């Protein structure tokens, strides 16, 4: 969802059908030449220089000034490459590497962000490459190559794709016989971590975070002097603790050379047992979801009490990330909301629930930076969301992570949250259109993984351009066909109709593109539930139990005189 008025939060694509076809051809070509990754021998070295960009861009050349060294995100050490495609430049960064003739080398790199390619040229045999369409977490690209009889150097490279988002790369390896340049220096034992701090606590867990240590590949967390858990990042959540109990925690840094000294210990106490929020009102068979803005971006400023009764689920937007990966908190923007106090906010939550509404906390949004991509962050997510539910009385959680989602660990996080909160938990999702084009997508996989506890997926049918419908045809946004043909993908892809909703902007100012009038929304709802008022696309069957519709946002709805909720709300309630 967007924080800025009328801005487009989606990474733009030139033309989806053309790009998709082009990428498919490139992918096929890359896969046909990608060799099997070989196992390096004991005497092998990493022949790449400045492989982790700890010395800036030394030994690397990036096209068009597209490359820069950043301190976050990093896979290892304190630096990584960020390369940004622009215009006709695909942000290619390369290095000449000395190799031995007639030798086999393993080539790999860790990447994150937009489309990322890894390859090698000048091998004297078959040049190889591999790629990924993008990831919100570090992903390892790997391949191998064999040098020719007269080959003494090759060019290894990485690049992105035209018009796509920036990509990050770190920890290159060209592992094989020493080509004469020698490998990067062997690692030394890392320094002792600093900045250890406790974050969110529950009755059974404590979230911890600390500063990055250069050269560290992992960290070990100690509880009362005994090893409690490990982490590859700078955060972890220690679980299995007793309620209302103080513990001592310390952390060390590790790599291939050994383990550092333990940090100075800190003390943290688990939370006291609480009653929890308990089950909320039942979500209606057909429901309207609206996002309430905890910020002022030019839309009408609202209190929760100002949200009309037409909304059945109110998603408070948004929770804030904390220094502990995966953990979230909530900070009411009292100043931006014209003095709306925390006490009034809490009271309004209770009043909405008393009126039969569910109030949930939304995670993510256009600027959200919450990452759940390992066991520790999954637990931190579940623990912190449940803590907010206990604190404010939220009935559940909305997943609106627009900068990437890991299905494996978000599934774990939601399962853990469900185990804590019980059967009354409301779980909604707001993926972008591209996220729900295929059941192989991370969002779609997550939805199917938690189908037994999922309330509704309200896909954002805007800011996307033309997309494929379930019949394989391309439909332009802003039409009844776009809504129905794309919703059909989910309806036929494994979700129950009661778990499918249509997400649209409440006004022309609520999104960069894709606004449809309330009458188009209602026509799409009729088409899917009753087979009437369809456009050129008509589904093969009807889905009377379709959940309903969602809008961004209740504030933009208010700005437009509540035209959206006044028209769509009653229509949803009167569906079959």
JSON list of N, CA, C and O in Angstrom, two decimals, residues 306-325:
[
{"chain": "A", "resi": 306, "resn": "UNK", "atom": "N", "xyz": [-13.88, 7.28, 13.11]},
{"chain": "A", "resi": 306, "resn": "UNK", "atom": "CA", "xyz": [-14.42, 7.91, 11.91]},
{"chain": "A", "resi": 306, "resn": "UNK", "atom": "C", "xyz": [-14.64, 6.92, 10.77]},
{"chain": "A", "resi": 306, "resn": "UNK", "atom": "O", "xyz": [-15.26, 7.27, 9.76]},
{"chain": "A", "resi": 307, "resn": "UNK", "atom": "N", "xyz": [-14.11, 5.70, 10.89]},
{"chain": "A", "resi": 307, "resn": "UNK", "atom": "CA", "xyz": [-14.25, 4.71, 9.82]},
{"chain": "A", "resi": 307, "resn": "UNK", "atom": "C", "xyz": [-15.70, 4.24, 9.76]},
{"chain": "A", "resi": 307, "resn": "UNK", "atom": "O", "xyz": [-16.26, 3.80, 10.78]},
{"chain": "A", "resi": 308, "resn": "UNK", "atom": "N", "xyz": [-16.34, 4.29, 8.60]},
{"chain": "A", "resi": 308, "resn": "UNK", "atom": "CA", "xyz": [-17.76, 3.93, 8.50]},
{"chain": "A", "resi": 308, "resn": "UNK", "atom": "C", "xyz": [-18.04, 2.47, 8.85]},
{"chain": "A", "resi": 308, "resn": "UNK", "atom": "O", "xyz": [-17.15, 1.60, 8.75]},
{"chain": "A", "resi": 309, "resn": "UNK", "atom": "N", "xyz": [-19.27, 2.21, 9.19]},
{"chain": "A", "resi": 309, "resn": "UNK", "atom": "CA", "xyz": [-19.69, 0.85, 9.56]},
{"chain": "A", "resi": 309, "resn": "UNK", "atom": "C", "xyz": [-19.69, -0.09, 8.37]},
{"chain": "A", "resi": 309, "resn": "UNK", "atom": "O", "xyz": [-19.82, -1.31, 8.56]},
{"chain": "A", "resi": 310, "resn": "UNK", "atom": "N", "xyz": [-19.54, 0.43, 7.15]},
{"chain": "A", "resi": 310, "resn": "UNK", "atom": "CA", "xyz": [-19.49, -0.44, 5.97]},
{"chain": "A", "resi": 310, "resn": "UNK", "atom": "C", "xyz": [-18.25, -1.33, 5.97]},
{"chain": "A", "resi": 310, "resn": "UNK", "atom": "O", "xyz": [-18.21, -2.32, 5.24]},
{"chain": "A", "resi": 311, "resn": "UNK", "atom": "N", "xyz": [-17.24, -0.98, 6.76]},
{"chain": "A", "resi": 311, "resn": "UNK", "atom": "CA", "xyz": [-16.01, -1.77, 6.81]},
{"chain": "A", "resi": 311, "resn": "UNK", "atom": "C", "xyz": [-16.10, -2.82, 7.90]},
{"chain": "A", "resi": 311, "resn": "UNK", "atom": "O", "xyz": [-16.34, -2.51, 9.07]},
{"chain": "A", "resi": 312, "resn": "UNK", "atom": "N", "xyz": [-15.88, -4.08, 7.53]},
{"chain": "A", "resi": 312, "resn": "UNK", "atom": "CA", "xyz": [-15.96, -5.20, 8.48]},
{"chain": "A", "resi": 312, "resn": "UNK", "atom": "C", "xyz": [-14.59, -5.53, 9.08]},
{"chain": "A", "resi": 312, "resn": "UNK", "atom": "O", "xyz": [-14.52, -5.96, 10.23]},
{"chain": "A", "resi": 313, "resn": "UNK", "atom": "N", "xyz": [-13.53, -5.35, 8.29]},
{"chain": "A", "resi": 313, "resn": "UNK", "atom": "CA", "xyz": [-12.16, -5.56, 8.77]},
{"chain": "A", "resi": 313, "resn": "UNK", "atom": "C", "xyz": [-11.40, -4.26, 8.55]},
{"chain": "A", "resi": 313, "resn": "UNK", "atom": "O", "xyz": [-11.35, -3.75, 7.43]},
{"chain": "A", "resi": 314, "resn": "UNK", "atom": "N", "xyz": [-10.82, -3.74, 9.61]},
{"chain": "A", "resi": 314, "resn": "UNK", "atom": "CA", "xyz": [-10.04, -2.50, 9.53]},
{"chain": "A", "resi": 314, "resn": "UNK", "atom": "C", "xyz": [-8.58, -2.86, 9.78]},
{"chain": "A", "resi": 314, "resn": "UNK", "atom": "O", "xyz": [-8.24, -3.35, 10.87]},
{"chain": "A", "resi": 315, "resn": "UNK", "atom": "N", "xyz": [-7.74, -2.63, 8.79]},
{"chain": "A", "resi": 315, "resn": "UNK", "atom": "CA", "xyz": [-6.32, -2.95, 8.90]},
{"chain": "A", "resi": 315, "resn": "UNK", "atom": "C", "xyz": [-5.55, -1.68, 9.25]},
{"chain": "A", "resi": 315, "resn": "UNK", "atom": "O", "xyz": [-5.48, -0.75, 8.45]},
{"chain": "A", "resi": 316, "resn": "UNK", "atom": "N", "xyz": [-5.01, -1.63, 10.45]},
{"chain": "A", "resi": 316, "resn": "UNK", "atom": "CA", "xyz": [-4.25, -0.47, 10.91]},
{"chain": "A", "resi": 316, "resn": "UNK", "atom": "C", "xyz": [-2.89, -0.48, 10.22]},
{"chain": "A", "resi": 316, "resn": "UNK", "atom": "O", "xyz": [-2.12, -1.44, 10.33]},
{"chain": "A", "resi": 317, "resn": "UNK", "atom": "N", "xyz": [-2.59, 0.58, 9.51]},
{"chain": "A", "resi": 317, "resn": "UNK", "atom": "CA", "xyz": [-1.41, 0.62, 8.63]},
{"chain": "A", "resi": 317, "resn": "UNK", "atom": "C", "xyz": [-0.41, 1.70, 9.08]},
{"chain": "A", "resi": 317, "resn": "UNK", "atom": "O", "xyz": [-0.74, 2.88, 9.03]},
{"chain": "A", "resi": 318, "resn": "UNK", "atom": "N", "xyz": [0.76, 1.31, 9.51]},
{"chain": "A", "resi": 318, "resn": "UNK", "atom": "CA", "xyz": [1.35, -0.02, 9.49]},
{"chain": "A", "resi": 318, "resn": "UNK", "atom": "C", "xyz": [2.13, -0.23, 10.78]},
{"chain": "A", "resi": 318, "resn": "UNK", "atom": "O", "xyz": [2.46, 0.75, 11.47]},
{"chain": "A", "resi": 319, "resn": "UNK", "atom": "N", "xyz": [2.48, -1.49, 11.07]},
{"chain": "A", "resi": 319, "resn": "UNK", "atom": "CA", "xyz": [3.45, -1.76, 12.12]},
{"chain": "A", "resi": 319, "resn": "UNK", "atom": "C", "xyz": [4.82, -1.31, 11.66]},
{"chain": "A", "resi": 319, "resn": "UNK", "atom": "O", "xyz": [5.08, -1.16, 10.46]},
{"chain": "A", "resi": 320, "resn": "UNK", "atom": "N", "xyz": [5.72, -1.07, 12.60]},
{"chain": "A", "resi": 320, "resn": "UNK", "atom": "CA", "xyz": [7.07, -0.62, 12.28]},
{"chain": "A", "resi": 320, "resn": "UNK", "atom": "C", "xyz": [8.07, -1.74, 12.55]},
{"chain": "A", "resi": 320, "resn": "UNK", "atom": "O", "xyz": [7.94, -2.50, 13.51]},
{"chain": "A", "resi": 321, "resn": "UNK", "atom": "N", "xyz": [9.10, -1.80, 11.71]},
{"chain": "A", "resi": 321, "resn": "UNK", "atom": "CA", "xyz": [10.19, -2.76, 11.94]},
{"chain": "A", "resi": 321, "resn": "UNK", "atom": "C", "xyz": [11.02, -2.33, 13.14]},
{"chain": "A", "resi": 321, "resn": "UNK", "atom": "O", "xyz": [11.06, -1.15, 13.50]},
{"chain": "A", "resi": 322, "resn": "UNK", "atom": "N", "xyz": [11.68, -3.28, 13.77]},
{"chain": "A", "resi": 322, "resn": "UNK", "atom": "CA", "xyz": [12.57, -3.01, 14.89]},
{"chain": "A", "resi": 322, "resn": "UNK", "atom": "C", "xyz": [13.98, -3.47, 14.51]},
{"chain": "A", "resi": 322, "resn": "UNK", "atom": "O", "xyz": [14.17, -4.11, 13.47]},
{"chain": "A", "resi": 323, "resn": "UNK", "atom": "N", "xyz": [14.99, -3.17, 15.33]},
{"chain": "A", "resi": 323, "resn": "UNK", "atom": "CA", "xyz": [16.34, -3.66, 15.01]},
{"chain": "A", "resi": 323, "resn": "UNK", "atom": "C", "xyz": [16.45, -5.18, 14.97]},
{"chain": "A", "resi": 323, "resn": "UNK", "atom": "O", "xyz": [17.36, -5.73, 14.37]},
{"chain": "A", "resi": 324, "resn": "UNK", "atom": "N", "xyz": [15.52, -5.87, 15.63]},
{"chain": "A", "resi": 324, "resn": "UNK", "atom": "CA", "xyz": [15.50, -7.33, 15.58]},
{"chain": "A", "resi": 324, "resn": "UNK", "atom": "C", "xyz": [14.79, -7.79, 14.33]},
{"chain": "A", "resi": 324, "resn": "UNK", "atom": "O", "xyz": [13.61, -7.48, 14.12]},
{"chain": "A", "resi": 325, "resn": "UNK", "atom": "N", "xyz": [15.50, -8.51, 13.46]},
{"chain": "A", "resi": 325, "resn": "UNK", "atom": "CA", "xyz": [14.91, -8.94, 12.21]},
{"chain": "A", "resi": 325, "resn": "UNK", "atom": "C", "xyz": [13.63, -9.75, 12.44]},
{"chain": "A", "resi": 325, "resn": "UNK", "atom": "O", "xyz": [13.61, -10.69, 13.22]}
]
